[in-house]
N, CA and C of each residue as an Amber inpcrd file, in Angstrom:
protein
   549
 145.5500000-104.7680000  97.5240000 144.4650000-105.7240000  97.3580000
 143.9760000-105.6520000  95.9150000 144.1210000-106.5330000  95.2280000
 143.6800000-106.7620000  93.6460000 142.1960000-107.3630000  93.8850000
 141.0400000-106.7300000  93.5700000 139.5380000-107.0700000  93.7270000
 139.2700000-106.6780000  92.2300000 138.1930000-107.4180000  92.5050000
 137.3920000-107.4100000  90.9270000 135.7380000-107.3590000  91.0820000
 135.5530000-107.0540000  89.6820000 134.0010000-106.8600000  89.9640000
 133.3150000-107.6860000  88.7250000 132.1120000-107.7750000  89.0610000
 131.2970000-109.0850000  88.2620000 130.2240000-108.0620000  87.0080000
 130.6960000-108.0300000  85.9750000 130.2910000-107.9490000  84.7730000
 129.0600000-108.3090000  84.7560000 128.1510000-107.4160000  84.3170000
 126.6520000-107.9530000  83.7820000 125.7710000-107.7460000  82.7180000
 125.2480000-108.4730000  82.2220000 124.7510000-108.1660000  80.6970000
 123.9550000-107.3190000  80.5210000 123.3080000-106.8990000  79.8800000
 121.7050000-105.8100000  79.7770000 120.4520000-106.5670000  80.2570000
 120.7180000-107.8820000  80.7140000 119.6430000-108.8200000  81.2560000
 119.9800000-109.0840000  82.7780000 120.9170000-107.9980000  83.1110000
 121.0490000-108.4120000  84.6670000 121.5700000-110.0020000  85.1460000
 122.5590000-110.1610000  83.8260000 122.8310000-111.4170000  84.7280000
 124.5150000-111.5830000  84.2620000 125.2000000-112.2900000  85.4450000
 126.9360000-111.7770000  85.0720000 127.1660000-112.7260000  84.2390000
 128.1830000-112.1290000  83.4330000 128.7280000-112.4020000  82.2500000
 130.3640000-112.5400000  82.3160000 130.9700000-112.3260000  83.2560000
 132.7540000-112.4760000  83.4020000 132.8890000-111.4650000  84.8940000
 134.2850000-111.0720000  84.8290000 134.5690000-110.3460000  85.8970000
 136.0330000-109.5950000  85.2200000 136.0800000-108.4900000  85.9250000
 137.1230000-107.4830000  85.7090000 137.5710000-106.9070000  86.6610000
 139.3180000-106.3010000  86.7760000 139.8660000-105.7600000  87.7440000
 138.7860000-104.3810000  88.2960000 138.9290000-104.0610000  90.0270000
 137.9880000-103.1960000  89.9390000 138.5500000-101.8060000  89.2320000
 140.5530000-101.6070000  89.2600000 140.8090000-100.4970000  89.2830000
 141.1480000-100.4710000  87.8020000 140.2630000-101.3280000  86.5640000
 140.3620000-100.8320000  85.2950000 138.6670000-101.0540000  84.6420000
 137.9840000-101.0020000  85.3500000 136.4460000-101.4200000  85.1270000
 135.8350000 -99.9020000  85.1640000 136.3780000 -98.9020000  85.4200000
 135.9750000 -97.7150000  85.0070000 136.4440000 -96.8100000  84.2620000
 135.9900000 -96.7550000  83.2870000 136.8490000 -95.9850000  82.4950000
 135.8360000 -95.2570000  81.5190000 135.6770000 -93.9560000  80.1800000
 135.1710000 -93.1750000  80.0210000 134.1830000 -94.3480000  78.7800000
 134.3490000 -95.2470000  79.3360000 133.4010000 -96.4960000  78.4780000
 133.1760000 -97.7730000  79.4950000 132.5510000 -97.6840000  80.3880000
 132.6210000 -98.6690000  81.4460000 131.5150000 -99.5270000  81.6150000
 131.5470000-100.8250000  81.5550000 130.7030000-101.8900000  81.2650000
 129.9010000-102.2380000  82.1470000 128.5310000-102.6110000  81.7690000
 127.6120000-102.5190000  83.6850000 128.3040000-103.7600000  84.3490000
 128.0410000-103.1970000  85.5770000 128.4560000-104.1500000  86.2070000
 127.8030000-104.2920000  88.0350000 128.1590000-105.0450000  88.7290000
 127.1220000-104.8760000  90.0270000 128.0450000-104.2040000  90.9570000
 127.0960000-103.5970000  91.3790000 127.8230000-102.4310000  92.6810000
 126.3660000-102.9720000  93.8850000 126.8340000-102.1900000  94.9400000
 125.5810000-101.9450000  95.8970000 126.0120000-100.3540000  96.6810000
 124.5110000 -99.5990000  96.9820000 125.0110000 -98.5120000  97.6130000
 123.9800000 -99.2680000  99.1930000 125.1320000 -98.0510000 100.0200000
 124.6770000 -98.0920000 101.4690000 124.5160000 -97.2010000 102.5460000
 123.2250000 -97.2340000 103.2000000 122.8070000 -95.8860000 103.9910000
 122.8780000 -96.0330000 105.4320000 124.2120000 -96.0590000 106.1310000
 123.8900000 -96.1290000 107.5390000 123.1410000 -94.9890000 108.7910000
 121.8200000 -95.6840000 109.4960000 121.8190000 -95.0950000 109.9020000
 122.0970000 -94.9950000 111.7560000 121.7560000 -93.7550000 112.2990000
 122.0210000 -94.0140000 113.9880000 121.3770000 -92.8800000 114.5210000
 120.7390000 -93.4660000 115.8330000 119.7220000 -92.4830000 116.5920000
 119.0360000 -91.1010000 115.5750000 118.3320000 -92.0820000 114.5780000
 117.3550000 -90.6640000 113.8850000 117.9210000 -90.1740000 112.9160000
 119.6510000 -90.0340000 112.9360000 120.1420000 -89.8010000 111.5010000
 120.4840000 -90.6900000 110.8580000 121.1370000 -89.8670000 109.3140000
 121.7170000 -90.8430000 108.4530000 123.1370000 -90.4840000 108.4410000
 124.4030000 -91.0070000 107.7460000 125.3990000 -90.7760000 108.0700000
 126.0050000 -90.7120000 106.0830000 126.5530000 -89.4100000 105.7680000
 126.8180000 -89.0060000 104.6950000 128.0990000 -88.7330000 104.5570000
 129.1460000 -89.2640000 103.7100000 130.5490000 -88.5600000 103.5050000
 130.6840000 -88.2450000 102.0370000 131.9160000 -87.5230000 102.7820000
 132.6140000 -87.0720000 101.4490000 133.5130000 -88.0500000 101.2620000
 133.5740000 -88.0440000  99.3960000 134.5160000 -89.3220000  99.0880000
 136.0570000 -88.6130000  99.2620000 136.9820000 -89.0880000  99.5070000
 138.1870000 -88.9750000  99.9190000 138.4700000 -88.6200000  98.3360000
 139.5670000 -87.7960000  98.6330000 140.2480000 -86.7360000  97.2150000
 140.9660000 -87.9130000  96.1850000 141.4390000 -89.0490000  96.9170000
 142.1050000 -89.2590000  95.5890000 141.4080000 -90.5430000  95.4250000
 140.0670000 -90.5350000  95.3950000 138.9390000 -91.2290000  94.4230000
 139.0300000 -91.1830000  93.2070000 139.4310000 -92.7440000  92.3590000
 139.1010000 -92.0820000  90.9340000 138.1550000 -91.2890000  90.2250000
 137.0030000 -92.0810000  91.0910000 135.8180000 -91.0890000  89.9260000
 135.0290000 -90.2580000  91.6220000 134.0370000 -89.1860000  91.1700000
 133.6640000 -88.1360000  92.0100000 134.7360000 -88.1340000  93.0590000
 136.1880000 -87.7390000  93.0440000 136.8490000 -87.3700000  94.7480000
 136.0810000 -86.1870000  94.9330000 136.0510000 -86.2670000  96.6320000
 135.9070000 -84.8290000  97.1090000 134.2580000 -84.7000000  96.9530000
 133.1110000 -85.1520000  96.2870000 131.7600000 -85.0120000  96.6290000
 131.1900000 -85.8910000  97.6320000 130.0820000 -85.3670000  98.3110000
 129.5050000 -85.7870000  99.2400000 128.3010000 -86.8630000  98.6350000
 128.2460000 -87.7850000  99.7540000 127.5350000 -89.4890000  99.1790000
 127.0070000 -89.4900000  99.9850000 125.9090000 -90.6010000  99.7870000
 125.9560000 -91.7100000 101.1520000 127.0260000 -92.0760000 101.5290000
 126.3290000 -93.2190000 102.6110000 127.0860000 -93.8520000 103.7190000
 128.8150000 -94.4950000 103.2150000 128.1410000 -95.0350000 101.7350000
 129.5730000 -95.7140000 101.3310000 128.5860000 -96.8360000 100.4020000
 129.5710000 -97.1190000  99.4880000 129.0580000 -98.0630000  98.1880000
 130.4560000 -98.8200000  98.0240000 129.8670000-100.4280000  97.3120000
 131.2710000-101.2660000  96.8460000 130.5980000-102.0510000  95.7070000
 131.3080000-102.4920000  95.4670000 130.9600000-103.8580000  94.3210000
 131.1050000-105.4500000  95.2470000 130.3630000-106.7340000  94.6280000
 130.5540000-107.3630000  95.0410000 131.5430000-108.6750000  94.5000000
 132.1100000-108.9550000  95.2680000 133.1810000-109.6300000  94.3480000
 132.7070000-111.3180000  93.8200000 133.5920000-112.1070000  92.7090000
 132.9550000-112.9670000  92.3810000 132.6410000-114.4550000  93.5810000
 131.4530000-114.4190000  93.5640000 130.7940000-115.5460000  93.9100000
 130.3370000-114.8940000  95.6490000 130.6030000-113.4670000  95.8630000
 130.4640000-113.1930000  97.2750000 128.8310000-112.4440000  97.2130000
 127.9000000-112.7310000  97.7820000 126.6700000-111.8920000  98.2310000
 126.4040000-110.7710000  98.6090000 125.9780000-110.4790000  97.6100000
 125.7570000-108.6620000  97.8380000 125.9710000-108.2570000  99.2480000
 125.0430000-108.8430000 100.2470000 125.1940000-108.7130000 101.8920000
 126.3520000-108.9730000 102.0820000 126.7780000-109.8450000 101.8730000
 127.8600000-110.2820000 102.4180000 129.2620000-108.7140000 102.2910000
 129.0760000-108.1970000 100.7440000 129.8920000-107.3890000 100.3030000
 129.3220000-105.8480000 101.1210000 128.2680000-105.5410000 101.2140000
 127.9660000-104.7550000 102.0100000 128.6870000-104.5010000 103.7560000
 128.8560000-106.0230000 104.5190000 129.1140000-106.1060000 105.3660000
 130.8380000-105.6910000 105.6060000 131.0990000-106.2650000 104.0330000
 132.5470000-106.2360000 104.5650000 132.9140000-104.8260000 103.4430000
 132.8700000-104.3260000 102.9200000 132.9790000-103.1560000 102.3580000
 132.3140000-101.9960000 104.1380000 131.6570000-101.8430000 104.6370000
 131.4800000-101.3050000 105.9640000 132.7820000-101.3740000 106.8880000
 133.3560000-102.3650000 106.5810000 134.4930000-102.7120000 107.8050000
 135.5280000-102.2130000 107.1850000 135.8280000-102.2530000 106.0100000
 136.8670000-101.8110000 105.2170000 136.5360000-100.1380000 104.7070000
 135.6760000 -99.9760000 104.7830000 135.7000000 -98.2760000 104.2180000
 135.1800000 -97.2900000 105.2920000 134.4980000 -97.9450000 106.3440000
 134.2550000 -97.1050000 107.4040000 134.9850000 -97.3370000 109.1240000
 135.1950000 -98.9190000 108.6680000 135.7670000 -99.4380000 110.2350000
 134.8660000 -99.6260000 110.9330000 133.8650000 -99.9980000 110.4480000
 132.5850000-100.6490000 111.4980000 132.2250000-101.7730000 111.1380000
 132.9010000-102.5200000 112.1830000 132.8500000-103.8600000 112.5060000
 131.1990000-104.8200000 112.3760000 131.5040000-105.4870000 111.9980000
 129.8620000-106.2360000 111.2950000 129.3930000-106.6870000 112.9620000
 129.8200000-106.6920000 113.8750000 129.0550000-106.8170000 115.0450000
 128.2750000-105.8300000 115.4180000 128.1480000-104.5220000 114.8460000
 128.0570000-103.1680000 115.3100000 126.9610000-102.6660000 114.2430000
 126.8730000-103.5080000 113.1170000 125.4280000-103.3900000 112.4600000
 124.3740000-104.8260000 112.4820000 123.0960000-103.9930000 112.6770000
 122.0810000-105.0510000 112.9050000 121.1230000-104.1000000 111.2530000
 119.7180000-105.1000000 111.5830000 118.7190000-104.7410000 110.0730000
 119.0080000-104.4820000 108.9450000 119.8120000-105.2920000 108.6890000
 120.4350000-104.8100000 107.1950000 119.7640000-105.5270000 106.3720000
 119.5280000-104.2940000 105.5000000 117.9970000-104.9910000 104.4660000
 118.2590000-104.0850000 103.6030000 117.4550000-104.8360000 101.9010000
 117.1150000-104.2360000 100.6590000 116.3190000-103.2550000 100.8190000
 116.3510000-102.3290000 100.1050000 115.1140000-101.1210000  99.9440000
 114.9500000-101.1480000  98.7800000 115.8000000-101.1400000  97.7540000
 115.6370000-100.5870000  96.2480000 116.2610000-101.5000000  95.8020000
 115.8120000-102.9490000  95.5130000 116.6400000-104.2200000  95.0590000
 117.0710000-104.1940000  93.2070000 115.8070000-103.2020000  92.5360000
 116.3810000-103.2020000  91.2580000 116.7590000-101.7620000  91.2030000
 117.3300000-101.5060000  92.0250000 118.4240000 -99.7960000  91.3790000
 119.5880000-100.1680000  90.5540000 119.1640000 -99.0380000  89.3620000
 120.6470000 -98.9320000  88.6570000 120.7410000 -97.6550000  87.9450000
 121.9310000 -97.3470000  87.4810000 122.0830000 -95.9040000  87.1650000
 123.4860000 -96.0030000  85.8910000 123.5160000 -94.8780000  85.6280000
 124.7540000 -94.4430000  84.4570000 125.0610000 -93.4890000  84.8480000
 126.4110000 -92.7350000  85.0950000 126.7220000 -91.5130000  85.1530000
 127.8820000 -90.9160000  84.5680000 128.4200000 -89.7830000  84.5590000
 129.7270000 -89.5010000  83.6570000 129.8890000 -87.8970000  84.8190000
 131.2610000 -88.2510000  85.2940000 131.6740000 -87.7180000  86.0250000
 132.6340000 -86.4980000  85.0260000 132.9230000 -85.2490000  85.8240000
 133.1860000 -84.4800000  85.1350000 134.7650000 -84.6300000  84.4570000
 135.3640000 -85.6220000  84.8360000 136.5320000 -85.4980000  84.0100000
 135.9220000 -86.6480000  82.6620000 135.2030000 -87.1730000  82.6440000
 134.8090000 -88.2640000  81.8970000 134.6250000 -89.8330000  81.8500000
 134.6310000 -90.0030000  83.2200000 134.9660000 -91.3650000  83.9480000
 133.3540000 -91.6130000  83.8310000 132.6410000 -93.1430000  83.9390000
 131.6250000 -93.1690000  83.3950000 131.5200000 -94.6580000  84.9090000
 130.4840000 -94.1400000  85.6810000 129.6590000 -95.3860000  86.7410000
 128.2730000 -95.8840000  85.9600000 128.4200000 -97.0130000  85.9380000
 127.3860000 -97.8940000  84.8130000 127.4840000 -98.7030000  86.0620000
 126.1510000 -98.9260000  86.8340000 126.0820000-100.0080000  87.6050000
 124.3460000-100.2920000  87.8950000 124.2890000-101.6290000  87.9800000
 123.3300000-102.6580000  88.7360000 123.3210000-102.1910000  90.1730000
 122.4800000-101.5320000  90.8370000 123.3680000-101.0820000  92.1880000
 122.2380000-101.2290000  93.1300000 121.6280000-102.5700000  93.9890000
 121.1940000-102.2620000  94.9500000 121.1730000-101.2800000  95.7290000
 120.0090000-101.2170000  96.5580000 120.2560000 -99.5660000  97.8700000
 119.8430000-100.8210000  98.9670000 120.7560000-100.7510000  99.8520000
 120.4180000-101.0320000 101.3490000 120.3880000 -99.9580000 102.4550000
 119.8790000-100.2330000 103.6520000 119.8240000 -99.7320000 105.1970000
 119.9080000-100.8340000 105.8770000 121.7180000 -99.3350000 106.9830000
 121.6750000-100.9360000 107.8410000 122.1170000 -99.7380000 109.1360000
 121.8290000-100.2240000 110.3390000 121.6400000 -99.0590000 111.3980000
 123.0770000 -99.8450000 112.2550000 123.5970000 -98.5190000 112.7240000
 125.0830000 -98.9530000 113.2900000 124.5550000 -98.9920000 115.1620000
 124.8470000 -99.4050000 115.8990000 125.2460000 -99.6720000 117.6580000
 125.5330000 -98.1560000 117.5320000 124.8500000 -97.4070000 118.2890000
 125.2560000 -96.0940000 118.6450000 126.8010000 -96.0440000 119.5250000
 126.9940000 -96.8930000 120.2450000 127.8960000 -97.4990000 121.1690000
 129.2560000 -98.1430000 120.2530000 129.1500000 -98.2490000 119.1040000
 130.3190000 -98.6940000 118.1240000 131.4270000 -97.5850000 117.9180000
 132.3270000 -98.3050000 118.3220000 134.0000000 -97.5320000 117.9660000
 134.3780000 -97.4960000 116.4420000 134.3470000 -96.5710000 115.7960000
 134.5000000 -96.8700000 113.9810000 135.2510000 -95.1690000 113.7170000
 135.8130000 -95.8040000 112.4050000 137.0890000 -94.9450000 111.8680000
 137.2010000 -94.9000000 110.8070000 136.5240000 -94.4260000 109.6300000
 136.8730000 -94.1350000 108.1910000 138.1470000 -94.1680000 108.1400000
 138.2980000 -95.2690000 106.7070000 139.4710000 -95.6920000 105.8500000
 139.8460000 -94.2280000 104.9930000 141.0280000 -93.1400000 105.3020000
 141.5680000 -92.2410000 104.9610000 141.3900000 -92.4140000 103.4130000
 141.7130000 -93.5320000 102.7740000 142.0730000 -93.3470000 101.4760000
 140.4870000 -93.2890000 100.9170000 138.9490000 -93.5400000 101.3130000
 138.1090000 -93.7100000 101.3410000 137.6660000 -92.3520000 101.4730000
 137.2260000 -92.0570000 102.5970000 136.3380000 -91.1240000 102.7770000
 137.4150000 -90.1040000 103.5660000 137.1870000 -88.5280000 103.1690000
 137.3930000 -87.3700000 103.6910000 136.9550000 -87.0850000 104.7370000
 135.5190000 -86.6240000 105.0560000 135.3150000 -86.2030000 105.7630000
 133.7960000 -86.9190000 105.7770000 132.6910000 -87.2960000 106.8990000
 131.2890000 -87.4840000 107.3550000 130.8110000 -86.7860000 108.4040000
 129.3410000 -86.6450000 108.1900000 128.0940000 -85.8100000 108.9800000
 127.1880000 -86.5530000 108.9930000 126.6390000 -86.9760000 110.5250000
 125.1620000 -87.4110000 110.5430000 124.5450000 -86.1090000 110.0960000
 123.2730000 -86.6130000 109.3210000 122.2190000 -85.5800000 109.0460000
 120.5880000 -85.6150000 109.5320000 119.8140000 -85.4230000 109.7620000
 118.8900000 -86.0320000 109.6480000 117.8700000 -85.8830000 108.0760000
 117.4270000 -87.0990000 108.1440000 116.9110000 -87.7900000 106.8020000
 116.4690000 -86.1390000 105.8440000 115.1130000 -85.9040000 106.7320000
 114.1960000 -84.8070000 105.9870000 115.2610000 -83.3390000 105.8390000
 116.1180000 -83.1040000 106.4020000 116.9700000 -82.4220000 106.0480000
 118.2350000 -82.4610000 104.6470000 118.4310000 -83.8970000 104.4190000
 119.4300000 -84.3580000 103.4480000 118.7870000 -84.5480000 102.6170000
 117.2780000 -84.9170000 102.1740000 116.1640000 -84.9540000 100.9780000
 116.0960000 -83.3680000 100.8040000 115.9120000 -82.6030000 101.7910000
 116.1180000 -81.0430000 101.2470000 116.7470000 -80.7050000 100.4280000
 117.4530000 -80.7620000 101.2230000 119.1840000 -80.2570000 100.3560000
 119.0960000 -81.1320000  98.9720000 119.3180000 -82.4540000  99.2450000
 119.3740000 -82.9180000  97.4790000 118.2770000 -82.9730000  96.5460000
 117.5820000 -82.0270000  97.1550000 116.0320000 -82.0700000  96.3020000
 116.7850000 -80.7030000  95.7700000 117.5360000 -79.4880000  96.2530000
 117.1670000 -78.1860000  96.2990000 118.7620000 -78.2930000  95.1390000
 119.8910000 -78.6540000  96.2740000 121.0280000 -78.5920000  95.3580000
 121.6800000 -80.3640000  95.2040000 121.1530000 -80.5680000  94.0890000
 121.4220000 -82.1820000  93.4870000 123.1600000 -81.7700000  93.2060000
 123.4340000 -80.6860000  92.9080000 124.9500000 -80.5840000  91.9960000
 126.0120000 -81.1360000  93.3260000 125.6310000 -80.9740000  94.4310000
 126.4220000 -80.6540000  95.5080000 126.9940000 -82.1090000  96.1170000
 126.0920000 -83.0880000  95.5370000 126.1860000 -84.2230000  95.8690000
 126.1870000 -85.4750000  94.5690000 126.8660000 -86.7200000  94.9520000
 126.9790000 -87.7050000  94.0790000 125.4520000 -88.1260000  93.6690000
 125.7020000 -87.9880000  92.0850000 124.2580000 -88.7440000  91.0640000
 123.5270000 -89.4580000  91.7520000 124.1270000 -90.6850000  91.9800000
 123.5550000 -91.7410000  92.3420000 122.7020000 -91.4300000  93.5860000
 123.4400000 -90.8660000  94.2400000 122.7060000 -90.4260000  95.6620000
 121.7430000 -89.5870000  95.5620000 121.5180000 -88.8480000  94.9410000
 120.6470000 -87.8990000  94.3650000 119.2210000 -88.7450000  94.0550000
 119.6370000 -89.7570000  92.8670000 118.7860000 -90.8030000  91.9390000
 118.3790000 -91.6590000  93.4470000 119.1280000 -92.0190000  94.0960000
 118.2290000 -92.7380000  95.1830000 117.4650000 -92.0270000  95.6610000
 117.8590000 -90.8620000  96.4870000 116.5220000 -90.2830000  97.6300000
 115.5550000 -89.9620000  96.6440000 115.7300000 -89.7220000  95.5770000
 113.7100000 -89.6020000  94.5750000 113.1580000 -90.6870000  94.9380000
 113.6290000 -91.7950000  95.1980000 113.2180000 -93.1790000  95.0970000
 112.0480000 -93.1330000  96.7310000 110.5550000 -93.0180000  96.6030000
 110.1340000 -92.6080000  97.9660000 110.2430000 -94.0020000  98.8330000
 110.6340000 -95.2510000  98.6000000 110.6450000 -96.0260000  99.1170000
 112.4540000 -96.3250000 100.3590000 113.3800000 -95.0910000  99.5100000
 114.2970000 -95.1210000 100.0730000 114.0880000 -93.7160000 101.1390000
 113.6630000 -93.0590000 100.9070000 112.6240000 -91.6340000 101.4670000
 111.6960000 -92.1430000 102.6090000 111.1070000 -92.8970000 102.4990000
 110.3500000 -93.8780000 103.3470000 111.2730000 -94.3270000 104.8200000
 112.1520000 -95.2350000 104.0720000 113.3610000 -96.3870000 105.1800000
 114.1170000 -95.0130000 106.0330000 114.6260000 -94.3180000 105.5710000
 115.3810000 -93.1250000 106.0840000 114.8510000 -92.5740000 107.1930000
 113.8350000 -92.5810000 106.7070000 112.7710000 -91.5700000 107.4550000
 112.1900000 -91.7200000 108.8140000 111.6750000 -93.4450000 108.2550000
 111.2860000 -94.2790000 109.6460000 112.6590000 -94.5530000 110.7890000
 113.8110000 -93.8770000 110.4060000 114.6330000 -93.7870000 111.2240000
 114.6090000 -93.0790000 112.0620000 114.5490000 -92.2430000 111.5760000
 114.4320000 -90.3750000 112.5340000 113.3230000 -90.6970000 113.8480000
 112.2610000 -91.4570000 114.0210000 111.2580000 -91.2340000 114.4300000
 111.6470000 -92.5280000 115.8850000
């Protein structure tokens, strides 16, 4: 699958589009991503990125993050990035909503690979009752957690887990959405 991602200026607004699997590189141009936090009965659901990830393999994330492709809606890319990286079928998520509509971040991963993204944060809660199967080449391994337990941990050890994910849960409004899950 040849996908691409939508280029954006320092004014947040797109400017072209680029392959996704040469848009990162140790000089990488912002561009729009979205991250995503599924949750179910009280937890949240966290993986590890699958080993042969270009950039962070092998650290533990959220739910799963994509880019959106040209002319497709962030939601829309959320929905189908879920079906494709976790195997959960868009019938099987309901409330899927913005939390952190202007998140964005920079990071430089330890071999030197560089995530520059525009990156919405959504929550979207899965059918406890849903049949789903992480995409191998995607994700390694996942753990429901519960919320106030996974703000622990990435409050205590940030190293252990992906930047971005880190940079979200400070965010108390994403601390907030998580939270009101558990309950």
């Amino acid at each position: 699958m040849t996908e691409r991602v939508v280029l954006a200026g320092a004014d947040g607004t797109a400017i072209g589009t680029a392959l996704k699997s040469e848009v990162h590189t140790t000089a990488t141009a912002l561009h729009f991503a979205f991250s995503a936090w599924v949750t179910c009965q009280g937890k949240v659901l966290i993986t590890r990125r699958a080993l042969g990830k270009q950039t962070w393999p092998g650290v533990w994330t959220n739910s799963f993050c994509g880019h959106p492709g040209p002319g497709e809606s962030t939601t829309d890319a959320v929905i189908r990035r879920a079906e494709f990286e976790l195997g959960i079928p868009a019938n099987a998520l309901s409330n899927l909503r913005v939390v952190l509509p202007d998140f964005s971040y920079r990071a430089v991963d330890s071999s030197g690979l560089v995530e520059n993204e525009i990156c919405p944060v959504y929550c979207v809660e899965l059918d406890s009752q849903a049949q789903w199967q992480p995409h191998p080449d995607e994700v390694d391994t996942w753990e429901w957690v519960y919320p106030a337990n996974l703000i622990a941990a990435a409050d205590s050890l940030p190293a252990v887990f992906s930047p971005w994910m880190c940079e979200e849960l400070a965010e108390p409004e994403l601390r907030a959405a998580l939270q009101s899950q558990a309950h």
